[in-house]
Coordinates of N, CA and C in Angstrom, one line a residue:
M1 N 0.7 -1.3 0.2 CA 0.1 -0.2 -0.1 C 1.0 1.1 0.0
V2 N 2.1 1.3 0.5 CA 2.9 2.3 0.5 C 3.6 2.6 -0.5
Q3 N 3.7 1.4 -1.0 CA 4.5 1.7 -2.6 C 3.7 2.2 -3.2
T4 N 2.3 2.2 -3.5 CA 1.4 2.7 -4.1 C 1.3 4.0 -3.7
L5 N 1.1 4.5 -2.6 CA 1.2 5.8 -2.3 C 2.2 6.4 -2.6
A6 N 3.4 5.9 -2.7 CA 4.6 6.7 -2.8 C 4.5 7.1 -4.5
T7 N 4.1 6.0 -5.2 CA 4.0 6.1 -6.7 C 3.1 7.5 -6.9
L8 N 1.7 7.3 -6.6 CA 0.8 8.2 -6.6 C 1.2 9.9 -6.3
L9 N 2.1 10.0 -5.1 CA 2.7 10.7 -4.8 C 3.3 11.6 -5.7
A10 N 4.1 10.8 -6.2 CA 5.3 11.1 -7.5 C 4.7 11.4 -8.5
V11 N 3.7 10.6 -9.1 CA 3.0 11.0 -10.0 C 2.0 12.6 -10.0
T12 N 1.5 12.2 -9.1 CA 1.1 14.0 -8.7 C 2.1 15.1 -8.8
A13 N 3.3 14.9 -8.2 CA 3.9 16.0 -8.0 C 4.4 16.2 -9.6
L14 N 4.7 15.3 -10.5 CA 5.1 15.1 -12.1 C 3.5 16.5 -12.8
A15 N 2.5 15.8 -12.4 CA 1.1 16.9 -12.5 C 0.9 17.9 -11.9
Q16 N 1.4 18.5 -11.1 CA 1.9 20.1 -10.2 C 3.0 20.7 -11.4
A17 N 3.9 19.7 -11.2 CA 5.3 20.2 -12.0 C 4.9 20.8 -13.4
W18 N 3.7 19.7 -14.3 CA 3.4 20.0 -15.3 C 2.4 21.4 -15.3
I19 N 1.8 21.6 -14.4 CA 1.0 22.7 -14.1 C 1.7 24.0 -14.0
Y20 N 2.6 23.7 -13.1 CA 3.9 24.8 -12.8 C 4.3 25.4 -14.7
G21 N 4.8 24.2 -15.6 CA 5.1 24.9 -16.3 C 3.9 25.5 -17.7
L22 N 2.7 24.8 -17.5 CA 1.6 25.7 -18.0 C 1.8 27.1 -17.9
L23 N 1.8 27.8 -16.2 CA 1.7 28.9 -15.7 C 3.0 29.9 -16.8
V24 N 4.4 28.9 -16.3 CA 5.0 29.6 -16.8 C 5.2 30.1 -18.4
V25 N 5.0 29.4 -19.4 CA 4.3 29.5 -20.7 C 3.4 30.4 -20.8
N26 N 2.3 30.5 -19.9 CA 1.3 31.2 -20.0 C 1.6 32.9 -19.2
R27 N 2.7 33.0 -18.8 CA 3.4 34.5 -19.0 C 3.8 35.1 -20.3
S28 N 3.8 34.2 -21.2 CA 4.4 34.7 -22.7 C 3.4 34.7 -23.8
R29 N 2.6 33.5 -23.6 CA 1.3 33.6 -24.9 C 0.6 32.6 -24.1
P30 N -0.9 32.9 -24.5 CA -2.2 32.0 -24.2 C -2.1 30.6 -24.5
L31 N -2.5 29.9 -23.6 CA -3.0 28.8 -24.1 C -4.3 28.2 -24.5
D32 N -4.2 26.7 -25.0 CA -5.6 26.3 -25.5 C -6.2 25.8 -24.0
G33 N -7.5 26.4 -24.1 CA -8.4 26.5 -23.1 C -8.8 24.8 -22.8
T34 N -9.2 24.1 -23.7 CA -9.1 22.6 -23.3 C -7.9 22.1 -22.5
L35 N -6.9 22.2 -23.0 CA -5.7 21.5 -22.6 C -5.5 22.0 -21.2
V36 N -5.8 23.7 -20.4 CA -5.6 23.7 -19.4 C -6.9 23.4 -18.7
A37 N -8.1 23.0 -18.9 CA -9.2 22.4 -18.5 C -8.8 20.8 -18.1
W38 N -8.3 20.2 -18.7 CA -8.0 18.9 -18.8 C -6.5 19.0 -17.6
S39 N -5.6 19.4 -17.7 CA -4.6 19.2 -16.8 C -5.0 19.7 -15.4
Y40 N -5.7 20.7 -15.4 CA -6.5 21.0 -13.9 C -7.3 19.8 -13.2
A41 N -8.0 19.2 -14.4 CA -9.1 17.9 -14.1 C -8.0 17.0 -13.3
I42 N -7.0 16.8 -14.1 CA -6.4 15.4 -13.9 C -5.7 15.5 -12.7
T43 N -5.1 17.3 -12.4 CA -4.0 17.2 -11.1 C -5.2 17.3 -10.2
W44 N -6.0 17.6 -10.3 CA -7.3 17.9 -8.8 C -7.6 16.0 -8.5
G45 N -7.6 15.7 -9.7 CA -8.3 14.2 -9.3 C -7.5 13.1 -8.5
L46 N -6.3 13.6 -9.2 CA -4.9 12.8 -8.6 C -4.9 13.3 -6.9
G47 N -5.0 14.6 -7.0 CA -4.4 15.1 -5.3 C -5.7 14.7 -4.4
V48 N -6.9 14.3 -5.0 CA -8.2 13.9 -3.9 C -7.7 12.4 -3.8
V49 N -7.5 11.9 -4.8 CA -6.8 10.3 -4.3 C -5.7 10.0 -4.0
S50 N -4.7 10.9 -3.7 CA -3.7 11.0 -2.9 C -4.1 11.2 -1.3
V51 N -4.7 12.2 -1.4 CA -5.1 12.2 0.3 C -5.8 11.3 0.8
A52 N -6.8 10.9 0.0 CA -7.7 9.5 0.1 C -6.4 8.2 0.7
M53 N -5.2 8.0 -0.1 CA -4.5 7.0 0.0 C -3.7 7.1 1.3
V54 N -3.6 8.2 1.6 CA -2.5 8.9 2.7 C -3.5 8.4 3.9
I55 N -4.5 8.9 4.0 CA -5.8 8.6 4.9 C -5.6 7.3 5.3
A56 N -6.0 6.4 4.0 CA -5.7 4.7 4.6 C -4.5 4.4 4.9
C57 N -3.3 5.2 4.2 CA -2.1 4.7 4.8 C -1.9 4.6 6.4
L58 N -2.2 5.8 6.9 CA -2.6 6.4 8.1 C -3.2 5.3 9.2
V59 N -4.2 4.9 8.5 CA -5.0 3.7 9.5 C -4.4 2.4 9.3
A60 N -3.8 2.1 8.2 CA -3.3 0.7 8.2 C -2.1 0.9 9.0
F61 N -1.2 2.0 9.2 CA -0.1 2.3 10.2 C -0.3 2.0 11.6
V62 N -1.6 2.5 11.7 CA -2.5 2.3 13.1 C -2.4 0.8 13.5
A63 N -3.1 0.3 12.7 CA -3.1 -1.2 12.9 C -1.9 -2.0 13.0
W64 N -0.9 -1.8 12.1 CA 0.3 -2.2 12.1 C 1.1 -2.0 13.6
F65 N 0.8 -0.7 13.9 CA 1.4 -0.2 15.0 C 0.9 -1.0 16.1
R66 N -0.2 -1.1 16.2 CA -0.9 -1.9 17.4 C -0.7 -3.3 17.5
H67 N -0.6 -4.1 16.4 CA -0.3 -5.4 16.6 C 1.1 -5.4 16.8
H68 N 2.1 -4.5 16.3 CA 3.5 -4.7 16.8 C 4.0 -4.6 18.5
R69 N 3.3 -3.2 18.7 CA 2.9 -2.9 20.2 C 2.4 -4.2 20.9
E70 N 1.5 -5.0 20.8 CA 0.8 -5.9 21.6 C 1.9 -7.0 21.6
R71 N 2.3 -7.6 20.2 CA 3.5 -8.5 20.1 C 4.9 -8.2 21.1
A72 N 5.5 -7.0 21.2 CA 6.5 -6.6 21.8 C 6.3 -6.3 22.9
Y73 N 4.9 -6.0 23.8 CA 4.8 -6.0 25.0 C 4.7 -7.5 25.4
A74 N 3.5 -8.6 24.5 CA 3.7 -9.5 25.2 C 5.0 -10.6 25.4
D75 N 6.0 -10.5 24.1 CA 7.4 -10.8 24.5 C 8.3 -10.7 25.8
N76 N 7.7 -9.2 26.4 CA 8.2 -9.3 28.1 C 7.0 -9.4 28.9
D77 N 6.3 -10.2 28.7 CA 5.4 -10.2 29.9 C 4.5 -9.5 30.2
R78 N 4.1 -8.2 29.6 CA 3.1 -7.1 29.6 C 2.3 -7.0 28.8
I79 N 1.3 -6.0 29.3 CA 0.3 -5.5 28.5 C 0.7 -4.4 27.7
D80 N 0.0 -4.0 26.9 CA 0.5 -2.6 26.5 C -0.7 -1.6 26.9
P81 N 0.0 -0.7 27.6 CA -0.8 0.2 28.4 C -1.8 1.1 27.5
R82 N -1.6 1.1 26.7 CA -2.3 2.2 25.7 C -3.8 1.6 24.9
P83 N -4.6 1.8 24.8 CA -5.6 1.1 24.4 C -5.6 1.5 22.9
G84 N -6.7 0.6 22.2 CA -6.0 1.1 20.7 C -6.7 2.6 20.1
W85 N -7.4 3.5 21.1 CA -8.0 4.4 20.4 C -7.2 5.4 20.6
H86 N -6.1 5.3 22.3 CA -5.3 6.3 22.3 C -4.0 6.4 21.0
L87 N -3.6 5.1 20.4 CA -3.1 4.8 18.8 C -4.0 5.4 17.8
A88 N -5.0 5.2 17.9 CA -5.6 6.2 16.5 C -5.5 7.5 16.5
V89 N -6.1 7.8 17.6 CA -6.0 9.5 18.1 C -5.1 10.3 17.6
G90 N -4.2 9.7 18.2 CA -2.7 10.2 18.0 C -1.9 10.3 17.0
S91 N -2.4 9.0 16.1 CA -1.9 9.1 15.0 C -2.4 10.1 13.6
L92 N -3.5 9.9 14.1 CA -4.9 10.5 12.7 C -5.3 11.6 12.7
V93 N -5.1 12.2 14.6 CA -5.7 13.5 14.5 C -4.6 14.8 14.5
P94 N -4.8 15.7 13.3 CA -3.9 16.6 13.1 C -3.4 17.3 14.5
V95 N -2.0 18.0 14.3 CA -1.2 18.5 15.2 C -1.0 17.8 16.3
L96 N -1.9 16.8 16.7 CA -1.7 15.8 18.0 C -0.8 14.7 17.2
N97 N -0.9 14.4 15.9 CA -0.1 13.4 15.3 C 1.3 14.0 14.6
L98 N 1.9 15.5 15.6 CA 2.9 15.9 15.2 C 3.9 15.2 16.3
V99 N 3.3 15.1 17.5 CA 4.3 14.3 18.4 C 3.6 13.1 18.9
A100 N 2.5 12.7 18.6 CA 2.2 11.2 19.7 C 3.0 9.8 18.8
P101 N 2.6 10.0 17.6 CA 3.9 8.9 16.9 C 4.9 8.9 17.4
A102 N 5.7 9.8 17.7 CA 7.5 9.6 18.4 C 6.9 9.0 19.5
V103 N 6.2 9.7 20.4 CA 5.9 8.9 21.7 C 5.7 7.6 21.9
F104 N 5.0 6.9 20.7 CA 4.3 5.8 20.6 C 5.3 4.6 19.9
V105 N 6.6 5.3 18.8 CA 7.7 4.7 18.2 C 8.6 4.4 19.5
H106 N 8.9 5.3 20.5 CA 9.9 5.2 21.3 C 9.2 4.0 22.4
E107 N 7.9 4.0 22.5 CA 7.5 3.0 23.8 C 7.6 1.6 23.2
L108 N 7.7 1.5 21.7 CA 7.5 0.3 21.1 C 9.1 -0.2 21.0
A109 N 9.9 1.1 21.3 CA 11.2 0.6 20.8 C 12.3 0.4 22.2
N110 N 11.2 0.5 23.5 CA 12.0 0.0 24.6 C 11.6 -1.5 25.0
C111 N 10.4 -1.7 24.1 CA 10.0 -3.4 24.3 C 11.1 -4.1 23.2
G112 N 11.4 -3.8 22.2 CA 12.0 -4.7 21.5 C 12.3 -4.1 20.0
H113 N 13.3 -4.2 19.6 CA 13.7 -4.1 18.1 C 15.1 -4.2 17.5
Q114 N 15.0 -4.4 16.6 CA 16.5 -5.1 15.8 C 17.4 -4.1 15.7
L115 N 17.4 -2.8 15.7 CA 18.7 -2.1 15.4 C 19.0 -1.9 17.4
P116 N 20.8 -1.9 16.9 CA 21.4 -1.4 18.3 C 20.6 0.0 19.0
A117 N 21.1 -0.4 20.2 CA 19.6 0.9 20.9 C 20.1 2.3 20.6
D118 N 21.7 2.8 20.2 CA 21.8 3.9 20.2 C 21.6 4.3 18.9
R119 N 21.6 3.3 17.6 CA 21.4 4.0 16.5 C 19.9 4.0 16.2
L120 N 19.1 3.3 17.2 CA 17.8 3.5 17.3 C 17.3 4.6 17.4
V121 N 17.6 5.2 18.6 CA 17.3 6.6 18.9 C 17.3 7.7 17.9
R122 N 18.9 7.4 17.4 CA 19.0 8.6 16.4 C 18.5 8.5 15.3
T123 N 17.9 7.3 15.1 CA 17.2 7.1 13.6 C 15.8 7.6 13.9
L124 N 15.1 7.0 15.1 CA 14.0 7.5 15.2 C 13.4 8.7 15.7
R125 N 14.8 9.9 15.7 CA 14.6 10.9 16.1 C 14.8 11.8 14.6
L126 N 15.5 11.5 13.9 CA 15.6 11.8 12.5 C 14.0 11.4 11.8
W127 N 13.3 10.3 11.8 CA 12.2 10.2 11.6 C 11.6 10.8 11.5
W128 N 11.3 11.0 13.2 CA 10.4 12.1 13.6 C 10.6 13.8 13.1
A129 N 11.6 14.1 13.3 CA 12.4 15.4 12.4 C 11.4 15.4 11.1
G130 N 11.7 14.3 10.6 CA 11.0 14.2 8.8 C 9.6 14.2 8.8
W131 N 9.0 13.7 10.0 CA 7.3 14.1 9.9 C 7.1 15.3 10.2
V132 N 7.6 15.6 11.2 CA 7.4 17.1 11.2 C 7.6 18.0 10.2
A133 N 8.7 17.8 9.4 CA 9.1 18.8 8.6 C 7.9 19.0 7.6
L134 N 7.9 17.5 7.0 CA 6.6 17.4 6.1 C 5.4 17.8 6.0
N135 N 5.0 17.6 7.8 CA 3.8 18.2 7.9 C 3.7 19.7 8.2
L136 N 4.7 20.3 8.5 CA 4.7 21.8 8.3 C 5.0 22.4 7.2
L137 N 5.7 21.7 6.0 CA 5.6 21.9 4.5 C 4.0 21.8 3.6
A138 N 3.7 20.8 4.3 CA 2.1 20.6 4.1 C 1.4 21.9 4.1
A139 N 1.4 22.4 6.0 CA 0.6 23.4 6.1 C 1.0 24.5 5.6
L140 N 2.4 24.7 5.2 CA 2.8 26.1 4.7 C 2.1 26.1 3.3
T141 N 2.1 24.9 2.4 CA 1.9 24.7 1.5 C -0.1 25.2 1.0
L142 N -0.6 24.7 2.1 CA -2.1 25.2 2.0 C -2.2 26.2 2.3
V143 N -1.9 27.0 3.5 CA -1.9 28.2 3.9 C -2.0 29.3 2.6
I144 N -0.7 28.9 1.6 CA -0.2 30.0 0.4 C -1.4 29.6 -0.5
R145 N -1.6 28.4 -0.6 CA -2.4 27.9 -2.0 C -4.0 28.6 -1.5
F146 N -4.6 28.5 -0.2 CA -5.4 29.3 -0.3 C -5.6 30.6 0.2
T147 N -4.4 30.9 0.3 CA -4.4 32.8 0.4 C -3.9 33.5 -0.7
A148 N -3.4 32.6 -1.7 CA -2.7 33.1 -2.5 C -3.6 34.5 -3.3
D149 N -3.5 35.6 -3.6 CA -4.0 36.7 -4.5 C -3.3 37.4 -5.4
S150 N -2.6 36.5 -6.0 CA -1.7 36.7 -7.3 C -1.6 35.4 -7.9
I151 N -1.2 36.0 -9.6 CA -0.6 34.8 -10.2 C 0.1 34.2 -9.8
Q152 N 1.4 35.0 -9.0 CA 2.9 34.5 -8.9 C 2.7 34.0 -7.8
W153 N 1.9 34.2 -6.7 CA 1.8 33.4 -5.3 C 0.9 32.3 -5.7
G154 N 0.1 32.0 -6.6 CA -0.6 30.9 -7.0 C 0.4 29.9 -7.6
A155 N 1.2 30.6 -8.5 CA 2.4 29.5 -8.9 C 3.9 29.2 -7.9
N156 N 3.7 30.0 -7.0 CA 4.7 29.4 -5.5 C 4.1 28.5 -5.3
A157 N 2.3 28.4 -5.0 CA 1.7 27.4 -4.2 C 1.9 26.1 -5.2
V158 N 1.8 25.7 -6.3 CA 2.2 24.7 -7.3 C 3.2 24.6 -7.0
L159 N 4.3 25.2 -7.1 CA 5.5 24.7 -6.9 C 6.1 24.0 -5.5
L160 N 5.4 24.7 -4.4 CA 5.5 23.9 -2.9 C 4.8 22.5 -2.9
T161 N 3.6 22.3 -4.2 CA 3.0 21.5 -4.0 C 3.6 20.4 -4.7
V162 N 4.4 20.6 -5.6 CA 5.7 19.6 -6.7 C 6.2 19.3 -5.3
L163 N 7.0 20.6 -4.3 CA 8.1 19.8 -3.2 C 7.3 18.8 -2.4
C164 N 6.4 19.3 -1.7 CA 5.5 18.6 -0.7 C 5.0 17.0 -1.2
D165 N 5.0 16.9 -2.5 CA 4.3 15.3 -3.1 C 5.6 14.6 -3.1
A166 N 6.8 15.4 -3.8 CA 7.7 14.5 -3.9 C 8.5 14.4 -2.5
A167 N 8.5 15.2 -1.5 CA 8.8 14.9 -0.1 C 8.1 13.6 0.3
G168 N 6.7 14.1 0.2 CA 5.9 12.6 0.9 C 6.0 11.3 0.3
A169 N 6.4 11.3 -0.8 CA 7.0 9.7 -1.6 C 8.2 9.8 -0.9
V170 N 9.0 10.3 -0.9 CA 10.5 10.0 0.1 C 10.0 9.3 1.0
F171 N 9.5 10.1 2.0 CA 9.4 10.0 3.2 C 8.4 8.5 3.5
A172 N 7.6 8.3 2.9 CA 6.5 7.2 2.8 C 7.6 5.6 2.5
L173 N 8.3 6.2 1.4 CA 9.5 4.8 1.0 C 10.3 4.7 2.3
V174 N 10.9 5.7 2.6 CA 12.3 5.4 3.8 C 11.5 5.2 5.3
S175 N 10.2 5.5 5.6 CA 9.6 5.0 7.0 C 9.2 3.5 6.7
V176 N 8.6 3.0 5.7 CA 8.6 1.6 5.7 C 9.8 0.6 5.7
R177 N 11.0 1.4 5.2 CA 12.2 0.6 5.6 C 12.3 0.6 6.5
L178 N 12.7 1.9 7.2 CA 13.0 1.9 8.6 C 12.3 1.5 9.6
L179 N 10.9 1.2 9.7 CA 10.2 0.6 10.6 C 10.2 -0.8 10.3
H180 N 10.2 -1.3 9.0 CA 10.5 -2.8 8.9 C 12.1 -3.5 9.6
R181 N 12.7 -2.6 9.0 CA 14.0 -3.1 9.7 C 14.1 -2.8 11.4
A182 N 13.7 -2.2 12.0 CA 13.6 -1.6 13.4 C 12.9 -2.6 14.3
F183 N 11.3 -3.0 13.9 CA 10.8 -3.6 14.3 C 10.0 -4.6 14.1
D184 N 10.5 -5.2 12.8 CA 9.8 -6.5 12.5 C 11.0 -8.0 12.7
P185 N 10.5 -8.6 13.3 CA 11.5 -9.7 13.6 C 11.9 -10.5 12.8
A186 N 11.1 -10.6 11.6 CA 11.9 -11.6 10.2 C 12.9 -10.5 9.6
A187 N 13.2 -9.3 10.1 CA 14.3 -8.3 9.5 C 15.9 -9.1 10.2
R188 N 16.6 -8.6 9.4 CA 17.9 -9.2 10.1 C 18.2 -8.2 10.6
G189 N 18.8 -9.0 12.1 CA 19.5 -8.1 12.9 C 20.7 -7.7 12.8
E190 N 21.1 -6.2 13.2 CA 22.5 -6.2 13.2 C 23.2 -6.2 14.4
P191 N 24.6 -6.7 14.1 CA 25.3 -6.2 15.4 C 25.5 -5.7 16.5
A192 N 25.1 -5.5 17.5 CA 25.5 -4.7 18.5 C 26.7 -4.2 18.6
T193 N 27.6 -5.0 18.0 CA 29.3 -4.8 18.8 C 29.9 -4.4 17.3
R194 N 30.6 -3.2 17.1 CA 31.5 -3.1 15.9 C 33.1 -3.2 16.1
W195 N 33.8 -4.2 15.7 CA 35.3 -4.4 15.5 C 36.0 -3.7 14.8
L196 N 36.9 -3.1 15.6 CA 37.9 -2.2 15.0 C 39.2 -2.6 15.0
A197 N 40.0 -2.4 13.6 CA 41.2 -2.8 13.6 C 42.1 -1.6 14.5
V198 N 43.1 -2.3 15.5 CA 44.2 -1.6 16.4 C 45.4 -1.4 15.9

């Protein structure tokens, strides 16, 4: 599902880049109305599908997260202290989901993981920083897009949308790889000791 999301976001970024190109060309000469109408219709359609896919991936993430937390706590003869609705609300509600997933992931990391502890903490901090940066970029893009009062600011919003979609695609792929390597028992564990030549 995440691979599909990443592909969809990449295609959406290309469609937005096409719109930006049309805006640049339109500065010097008029464009065919049919071409513009189809371009905007396709771009908006891709945008709606992308948002729906992001929500679907977040819901799948909550289910994955709950399953792995239950297993990790059970392996330590404990019960996950957080009910499922805590995970759902913390991961799906805007603004709250800037902080809560990082807390949830760190709790899971304390129960069981495949990476060395020092590397895991650093990796999870980078992941969380990337998540916050992506959300801030998305918020900035939405604010500029809906408050743009000139053609130039409209074009800037389109360019920011290209960057946001591309960053979202990369973040989705990196997140899946990271979470799989850190928490999936089937992933190859890395040695905690590094031997150096003296």
